[in-house]
Every structure is written in structure tokens, then in C-alpha cells.
XYZ file of N, CA, C and O in Angstrom:
528
model
N 46.775 -1.549 -111.162
C 47.809 -0.762 -112.286
C 49.160 -0.136 -112.064
O 49.219 0.079 -111.215
N 49.941 -1.379 -112.452
C 51.476 -0.541 -112.557
C 51.764 0.107 -113.465
O 52.253 -0.854 -114.537
N 52.585 0.912 -113.229
C 53.256 1.752 -114.481
C 54.869 1.513 -114.376
O 55.431 1.290 -113.359
N 55.601 1.350 -115.279
C 56.730 1.099 -115.554
C 57.366 2.051 -116.193
O 56.377 2.703 -116.999
N 58.384 2.692 -116.045
C 59.343 3.680 -116.562
C 60.297 3.207 -117.632
O 61.429 2.473 -117.072
N 60.348 3.478 -118.811
C 61.046 2.872 -119.807
C 61.567 4.058 -120.093
O 61.542 5.437 -120.283
N 62.901 3.845 -121.009
C 63.619 4.561 -121.397
C 64.587 4.313 -122.526
O 64.742 2.881 -122.548
N 65.248 4.691 -123.594
C 66.072 4.436 -124.640
C 65.233 4.543 -125.782
O 64.449 5.086 -125.934
N 65.820 3.461 -126.775
C 65.077 3.643 -128.258
C 65.889 4.765 -129.145
O 66.738 5.073 -128.606
N 65.104 5.211 -130.228
C 65.376 6.034 -131.099
C 65.836 5.492 -132.519
O 65.274 4.139 -132.770
N 66.444 5.918 -133.382
C 66.482 5.359 -134.685
C 68.050 5.088 -134.726
O 69.274 5.684 -134.489
N 68.682 4.134 -135.745
C 69.442 3.576 -136.144
C 70.033 3.071 -137.756
O 68.478 2.719 -138.038
N 70.826 2.904 -137.898
C 70.874 2.093 -139.195
C 71.131 0.670 -139.099
O 71.746 0.193 -137.930
N 70.758 0.240 -140.169
C 70.702 -1.496 -140.132
C 72.092 -2.012 -139.708
O 73.442 -1.276 -140.070
N 71.912 -2.879 -138.545
C 73.554 -3.614 -138.704
C 73.829 -2.190 -136.845
O 74.972 -3.270 -136.435
N 73.553 -1.855 -136.489
C 73.584 -0.686 -135.222
C 73.054 -1.199 -134.192
O 72.304 -2.383 -134.085
N 73.707 -0.661 -133.281
C 72.783 -1.114 -131.593
C 72.079 0.139 -130.997
O 72.276 1.459 -131.155
N 71.012 -0.313 -130.043
C 70.244 0.113 -129.169
C 70.157 -0.024 -128.286
O 69.964 -1.473 -128.074
N 69.619 0.408 -126.901
C 69.302 -0.272 -125.727
C 68.145 0.422 -124.945
O 67.682 1.665 -125.597
N 67.176 -0.545 -124.403
C 65.847 0.025 -123.578
C 66.255 -0.504 -121.860
O 66.874 -1.442 -121.973
N 65.705 0.616 -121.514
C 65.678 0.178 -119.917
C 64.260 0.070 -119.387
O 63.351 0.959 -119.604
N 63.849 -0.519 -118.050
C 62.642 -0.680 -117.792
C 62.920 -0.525 -116.135
O 62.889 -1.616 -115.645
N 62.150 0.718 -115.761
C 62.114 0.536 -113.937
C 60.900 0.019 -113.369
O 59.989 0.500 -114.139
N 61.424 -0.622 -112.040
C 59.619 -0.787 -111.555
C 59.679 -0.342 -110.008
O 60.709 -0.267 -109.442
N 58.731 -0.469 -109.698
C 58.940 -0.633 -108.052
C 59.396 -2.197 -107.471
O 59.405 -2.790 -107.907
N 59.804 -1.701 -106.241
C 60.325 -2.762 -105.823
C 59.743 -4.190 -105.493
O 59.803 -5.488 -105.866
N 58.116 -3.632 -105.185
C 57.105 -5.291 -104.969
C 56.906 -5.434 -106.393
O 57.029 -7.027 -106.458
N 56.994 -4.987 -107.616
C 56.609 -5.423 -108.726
C 57.760 -6.110 -109.128
O 57.762 -6.856 -109.694
N 58.952 -5.662 -109.228
C 60.263 -6.127 -109.664
C 60.371 -7.694 -109.006
O 60.941 -8.781 -109.749
N 60.090 -7.475 -107.670
C 60.526 -8.997 -106.967
C 59.541 -9.953 -107.412
O 59.806 -11.264 -107.292
N 58.363 -9.778 -107.679
C 57.413 -10.525 -107.899
C 56.930 -10.969 -109.281
O 55.940 -11.691 -109.549
N 57.796 -10.577 -110.308
C 57.563 -10.854 -111.785
C 58.626 -11.065 -112.433
O 59.435 -10.972 -112.285
N 57.993 -11.425 -113.524
C 58.490 -11.391 -114.941
C 58.650 -10.458 -115.568
O 57.197 -9.879 -115.420
N 59.711 -9.916 -116.398
C 59.674 -8.335 -116.878
C 60.300 -8.746 -118.282
O 61.105 -9.747 -118.256
N 59.787 -7.872 -119.027
C 60.466 -8.140 -120.434
C 59.814 -6.782 -121.355
O 58.905 -5.779 -121.051
N 59.783 -7.167 -122.634
C 59.422 -6.455 -123.901
C 58.516 -7.327 -124.727
O 59.054 -8.478 -125.377
N 57.541 -6.327 -125.344
C 56.906 -6.967 -126.612
C 56.765 -5.612 -127.580
O 57.128 -4.695 -127.145
N 56.796 -5.661 -128.873
C 56.871 -5.208 -129.946
C 55.789 -5.023 -130.959
O 55.033 -6.072 -130.871
N 55.089 -4.232 -131.287
C 54.155 -3.910 -132.221
C 54.738 -2.819 -133.292
O 54.954 -1.559 -133.115
N 54.439 -3.556 -134.277
C 54.582 -2.882 -135.527
C 53.390 -2.839 -136.644
O 52.670 -3.651 -136.608
N 52.980 -1.973 -137.378
C 51.695 -1.264 -137.955
C 51.747 -2.429 -139.056
O 52.560 -3.206 -139.535
N 50.420 -3.025 -138.289
C 49.916 -4.175 -139.482
C 50.569 -5.294 -139.011
O 50.313 -6.539 -139.583
N 51.129 -5.736 -138.209
C 51.678 -6.967 -137.580
C 51.307 -7.537 -136.289
O 50.832 -6.353 -135.232
N 51.387 -8.867 -135.867
C 50.709 -9.362 -134.708
C 51.887 -8.725 -133.772
O 53.131 -8.409 -133.969
N 51.635 -8.134 -132.487
C 52.435 -7.912 -131.657
C 53.421 -9.114 -131.091
O 52.843 -10.186 -131.140
N 54.506 -9.256 -130.698
C 55.729 -10.218 -130.429
C 55.993 -10.102 -129.458
O 56.730 -8.986 -129.089
N 56.278 -10.763 -128.390
C 56.819 -11.177 -127.537
C 58.321 -11.286 -127.717
O 58.500 -12.243 -128.163
N 59.136 -10.378 -127.254
C 60.454 -10.021 -127.635
C 61.696 -11.124 -126.542
O 62.441 -11.865 -127.197
N 61.688 -10.559 -125.637
C 62.533 -11.022 -124.530
C 61.830 -10.755 -123.269
O 61.062 -9.855 -122.780
N 62.143 -11.702 -122.168
C 61.618 -11.803 -120.808
C 62.498 -12.141 -120.250
O 63.237 -13.041 -120.234
N 62.402 -11.912 -118.789
C 63.444 -12.238 -117.908
C 62.624 -12.452 -116.340
O 62.005 -11.509 -116.100
N 63.051 -13.387 -115.722
C 62.674 -13.819 -114.330
C 63.758 -13.226 -113.276
O 64.567 -13.138 -113.375
N 62.578 -12.046 -112.955
C 63.583 -10.995 -111.763
C 64.224 -11.864 -110.936
O 65.372 -11.241 -110.314
N 63.465 -12.893 -110.225
C 64.221 -13.557 -109.209
C 65.278 -14.603 -109.800
O 66.184 -14.516 -109.088
N 64.919 -15.526 -110.653
C 65.924 -16.377 -110.994
C 66.907 -16.015 -111.777
O 68.029 -16.743 -111.987
N 66.353 -15.122 -112.671
C 67.511 -14.562 -113.624
C 67.550 -15.290 -115.191
O 68.105 -15.025 -116.047
N 66.161 -16.297 -115.192
C 65.894 -17.015 -116.352
C 65.360 -15.974 -117.317
O 64.929 -15.079 -117.416
N 66.214 -16.421 -118.567
C 66.205 -15.342 -119.747
C 65.081 -16.264 -120.925
O 65.571 -17.352 -121.251
N 64.447 -15.603 -121.593
C 63.376 -16.041 -122.757
C 63.521 -15.030 -123.979
O 63.514 -14.017 -124.016
N 63.819 -15.991 -124.990
C 63.696 -14.569 -126.029
C 63.098 -15.453 -127.444
O 62.768 -16.919 -127.595
N 62.492 -14.396 -128.150
C 61.561 -14.995 -129.607
C 62.439 -15.312 -130.398
O 64.072 -14.872 -130.533
N 62.337 -16.458 -131.394
C 63.472 -16.808 -132.144
C 63.835 -15.756 -133.259
O 65.277 -15.903 -133.683
N 63.133 -14.632 -133.369
C 63.586 -13.675 -134.159
C 64.754 -12.720 -133.920
O 65.384 -11.850 -134.737
N 64.910 -12.876 -132.439
C 66.167 -12.108 -131.898
C 67.189 -12.815 -131.169
O 68.444 -11.990 -130.713
N 66.773 -13.846 -131.076
C 68.004 -14.872 -130.686
C 69.449 -14.471 -130.883
O 69.513 -14.440 -132.315
N 70.262 -14.458 -130.120
C 71.517 -14.006 -130.830
C 72.070 -12.429 -130.954
O 73.459 -12.427 -131.230
N 70.852 -11.752 -131.134
C 71.117 -10.228 -131.288
C 70.743 -9.481 -130.363
O 71.228 -8.494 -129.650
N 69.754 -9.818 -129.493
C 68.965 -8.995 -128.095
C 69.615 -9.857 -126.927
O 69.639 -10.994 -126.925
N 69.999 -9.102 -126.032
C 70.352 -9.590 -124.767
C 69.339 -8.819 -123.415
O 69.633 -7.583 -123.383
N 68.631 -9.594 -122.900
C 68.004 -9.089 -121.613
C 68.626 -9.181 -120.339
O 69.387 -10.197 -120.360
N 68.952 -8.110 -119.262
C 69.388 -8.307 -118.180
C 68.677 -7.724 -117.146
O 67.587 -6.988 -117.532
N 68.976 -7.530 -116.018
C 68.648 -7.114 -115.236
C 69.351 -6.381 -113.902
O 70.660 -6.996 -113.863
N 69.169 -5.311 -113.047
C 69.686 -5.114 -111.830
C 68.928 -4.979 -110.937
O 68.007 -3.945 -110.848
N 69.216 -5.836 -109.863
C 68.261 -5.759 -108.871
C 68.306 -4.906 -107.810
O 67.720 -4.379 -107.311
N 69.657 -4.188 -107.795
C 69.642 -3.030 -107.007
C 68.756 -1.770 -107.307
O 68.540 -0.974 -106.408
N 68.725 -1.273 -108.735
C 68.000 -0.643 -109.421
C 66.325 -0.873 -109.669
O 65.635 -0.022 -110.112
N 66.099 -2.302 -109.676
C 64.714 -2.642 -110.048
C 64.695 -2.332 -111.199
O 63.610 -2.273 -111.962
N 65.655 -2.641 -112.221
C 65.522 -2.402 -113.345
C 65.719 -3.450 -114.876
O 66.867 -4.267 -114.025
N 65.399 -3.569 -115.662
C 65.745 -4.637 -116.527
C 66.174 -3.912 -117.774
O 65.737 -3.022 -117.872
N 67.224 -4.389 -118.573
C 67.733 -3.500 -119.888
C 67.369 -4.783 -121.102
O 67.505 -5.549 -120.974
N 67.419 -4.205 -122.154
C 67.367 -4.945 -123.655
C 68.441 -4.127 -124.203
O 68.318 -2.914 -124.661
N 69.498 -5.277 -124.230
C 70.441 -4.628 -125.377
C 70.441 -5.090 -127.068
O 70.071 -6.446 -127.090
N 70.090 -3.995 -127.709
C 69.514 -4.917 -129.466
C 70.940 -4.411 -129.951
O 71.186 -3.227 -130.354
N 71.601 -5.418 -130.764
C 72.772 -5.275 -131.538
C 71.877 -6.086 -132.809
O 71.343 -6.936 -133.068
N 73.054 -5.798 -133.591
C 72.910 -6.292 -135.196
C 71.328 -5.985 -135.688
O 70.690 -6.768 -136.272
N 70.864 -4.813 -135.318
C 69.531 -4.369 -135.457
C 69.092 -4.382 -136.928
O 69.862 -4.118 -138.223
N 68.188 -5.098 -137.534
C 67.586 -4.919 -138.801
C 66.209 -4.114 -139.025
O 65.626 -3.630 -138.074
N 65.829 -3.799 -140.210
C 64.599 -2.962 -140.790
C 63.617 -3.674 -139.950
O 62.717 -3.071 -139.481
N 63.374 -5.066 -139.788
C 62.370 -5.452 -139.745
C 61.848 -5.190 -137.828
O 61.035 -6.046 -137.373
N 62.906 -4.851 -137.221
C 63.111 -5.081 -135.522
C 62.023 -3.604 -135.573
O 62.115 -3.324 -134.111
N 62.007 -2.683 -136.381
C 61.088 -1.604 -136.482
C 59.946 -1.514 -135.615
O 59.100 -2.404 -136.263
N 59.577 -1.162 -134.482
C 58.286 -1.210 -133.803
C 58.414 -0.464 -132.963
O 58.891 0.441 -132.309
N 57.295 -0.550 -132.151
C 56.725 -0.062 -130.691
C 57.466 -1.077 -129.859
O 56.453 -1.726 -129.775
N 58.353 -0.694 -128.854
C 58.408 -1.453 -127.980
C 57.808 -1.129 -126.667
O 57.986 0.129 -125.968
N 57.104 -1.927 -125.677
C 56.208 -1.557 -124.317
C 57.189 -2.780 -123.482
O 57.304 -3.880 -123.869
N 57.683 -1.977 -122.600
C 57.852 -2.877 -121.271
C 56.636 -3.522 -120.477
O 55.726 -2.521 -120.233
N 56.550 -4.583 -120.418
C 55.736 -5.033 -119.325
C 56.281 -5.791 -118.043
O 57.158 -6.287 -118.131
N 55.309 -6.202 -117.058
C 55.722 -6.795 -115.842
C 54.794 -7.923 -115.456
O 53.101 -7.156 -115.290
N 54.703 -8.894 -115.650
C 53.329 -10.040 -115.802
C 54.069 -11.500 -115.448
O 55.021 -11.653 -116.252
N 53.645 -11.813 -114.416
C 54.286 -13.219 -114.227
C 54.008 -14.280 -115.314
O 54.571 -15.627 -115.325
N 52.657 -13.898 -116.175
C 52.816 -15.026 -117.204
C 53.526 -14.726 -118.878
O 53.636 -15.301 -119.248
N 54.311 -13.589 -118.687
C 55.002 -13.170 -119.592
C 56.291 -13.976 -119.979
O 56.415 -14.279 -121.419
N 56.988 -14.579 -118.946
C 58.044 -15.420 -119.537
C 57.350 -16.799 -120.173
O 58.153 -16.798 -121.384
N 56.495 -17.415 -119.667
C 55.817 -18.355 -120.731
C 55.459 -18.133 -122.028
O 55.664 -18.724 -122.813
N 54.955 -16.578 -121.885
C 54.546 -16.534 -123.175
C 55.400 -16.525 -124.189
O 55.560 -16.758 -125.335
N 56.810 -15.658 -123.916
C 57.766 -15.642 -124.810
C 58.309 -16.828 -124.984
O 58.526 -17.068 -126.398
N 58.620 -17.607 -123.890
C 59.296 -18.921 -124.133
C 58.701 -19.867 -124.890
O 58.811 -20.425 -125.934
N 57.487 -19.610 -124.973
C 56.174 -20.878 -126.132
C 55.605 -20.076 -127.265
O 54.977 -20.149 -127.889
N 56.147 -18.660 -127.289
C 55.673 -18.143 -129.046
C 54.415 -18.052 -128.643
O 53.588 -17.787 -129.698
N 53.651 -17.921 -127.543
C 52.328 -17.600 -127.279
C 51.592 -16.088 -127.833
O 52.633 -15.186 -127.775
N 50.606 -16.220 -128.182
C 49.762 -15.311 -128.509
C 49.556 -14.302 -127.392
O 49.339 -14.620 -126.085
N 49.922 -12.656 -127.652
C 49.755 -12.292 -126.303
C 48.325 -11.006 -126.128
O 47.609 -11.359 -127.192
N 48.429 -10.754 -124.943
C 46.717 -10.307 -124.896
C 46.690 -9.244 -125.562
O 47.706 -8.560 -126.354
N 45.207 -9.060 -126.225
C 45.056 -7.700 -126.902
C 45.494 -6.366 -126.544
O 45.578 -5.531 -127.394
N 45.282 -6.075 -125.290
C 45.607 -4.639 -125.076
C 46.656 -4.638 -123.796
O 47.191 -5.531 -122.900
N 47.498 -3.627 -124.302
C 49.026 -3.636 -123.035
C 48.582 -3.339 -121.533
O 48.952 -4.055 -120.529
N 47.129 -2.859 -121.454
C 46.602 -3.017 -120.035
C 45.972 -4.323 -119.541
O 45.696 -4.251 -118.366
N 46.078 -5.108 -120.356
C 45.989 -6.615 -119.859
C 47.045 -7.214 -118.817
O 46.954 -8.539 -118.675
N 48.286 -6.427 -119.204
C 49.286 -7.126 -118.799
C 49.236 -6.600 -117.081
O 48.663 -5.701 -116.795
N 50.165 -6.983 -115.977
C 50.487 -6.648 -114.861
C 50.723 -5.368 -114.698
O 50.094 -4.737 -113.987
N 51.550 -4.909 -115.449
C 52.086 -3.594 -115.480
C 52.602 -3.126 -116.685
O 52.932 -4.456 -117.585
N 52.815 -2.274 -117.141
C 53.156 -1.616 -118.213
C 54.060 -0.169 -118.609
O 53.687 0.414 -117.522
N 55.040 -0.077 -119.315
C 55.338 1.174 -120.106
C 54.958 1.602 -121.115
O 53.579 1.518 -121.303
N 54.913 2.821 -121.086
C 54.398 4.111 -122.108
C 54.826 3.602 -123.423
O 54.499 3.795 -124.546
N 55.452 2.543 -123.776
C 56.218 2.591 -125.107
C 57.274 3.348 -125.311
O 57.272 4.747 -125.197
N 58.289 2.804 -126.390
C 59.198 3.756 -126.937
C 59.717 3.159 -128.532
O 59.379 1.740 -128.267
N 59.702 4.118 -129.108
C 59.603 3.626 -130.580
C 61.119 3.335 -131.010
O 62.160 3.680 -130.497
N 61.556 1.861 -131.815
C 62.835 1.740 -132.345
C 62.410 1.842 -133.743
O 61.518 0.938 -134.419
N 63.346 2.489 -134.623
C 63.151 2.670 -135.822
C 64.474 2.400 -136.029
O 65.853 2.820 -136.210
N 64.736 1.312 -137.616
C 65.893 0.750 -137.672
C 65.635 0.888 -139.672
O 64.984 0.562 -139.963
N 66.789 1.977 -140.110
C 66.439 2.265 -141.695
C 67.784 1.291 -142.104
O 68.508 0.989 -141.717
N 67.417 0.812 -143.152
C 68.124 0.202 -144.284
C 69.002 0.845 -144.738
O 69.416 2.005 -145.141
């Protein structure tokens, strides 16, 4: 079990911006794909964005392409999610995860594991609320 440390999120009006960050241990960071999925009440969890921490390849859900940007800082073992042009439908709990399979899940729009603990590593989750 690998714990990740998340920060960021909050509340914003539609059209605004928020950012998330997620820090990992150096071992976890070097060997993993990291990113975020989100879970809204009554909705399927959705893989939002992922980045291969070694190669820098990025992957996005269609729903956020052009609005969200995932990036990494190798010196800090941290990944970031910049969320722009936020919409009310972006409202959800966002969880950072580290898992070798996650990049493929996001790229292929595949169904995610049922539990956050099914991933190799996970953060505590942070709420993003976008009001209209």
C-alpha cells in the first residue's frame, strides 16, 4: 500500500480554474503512471488524466481534453493537474492514483477498479466543486 499526498481543489464558478497536486515517494514516482480519477455521486468513476512519470506521455479523458493539463516535476516526485474552463459537470471527488495500468485505463477509456485501494497507490481524495 502506497499513500500519495494530495493538495488543491476547492470551489469555483463555471469557467474558472483550479489545480491539484500529488506527491509520491521516489520509488513510487519512478516506477509508475500517476494521475487522477474522479467520482461524482450517482456516476461512474472516470479516469481523468494520467502521465507516465518516466516518459512524460500524457493521457486524457475526452471530457477534459483541451481544458485540463497534467504535468510532472521530477525533482519533487510530484504531478500536477491544472483544470481550466471548469464546468459544473466537473464537480466530483478527485483521487490521485499511482498504478502501472492507469495510463492505459485513461487512454482506452476503460472501466476503473471498484475500489481506490485496488490501485497500487492512492491519495485521500480532494473535492472539486464548480457552481453554475
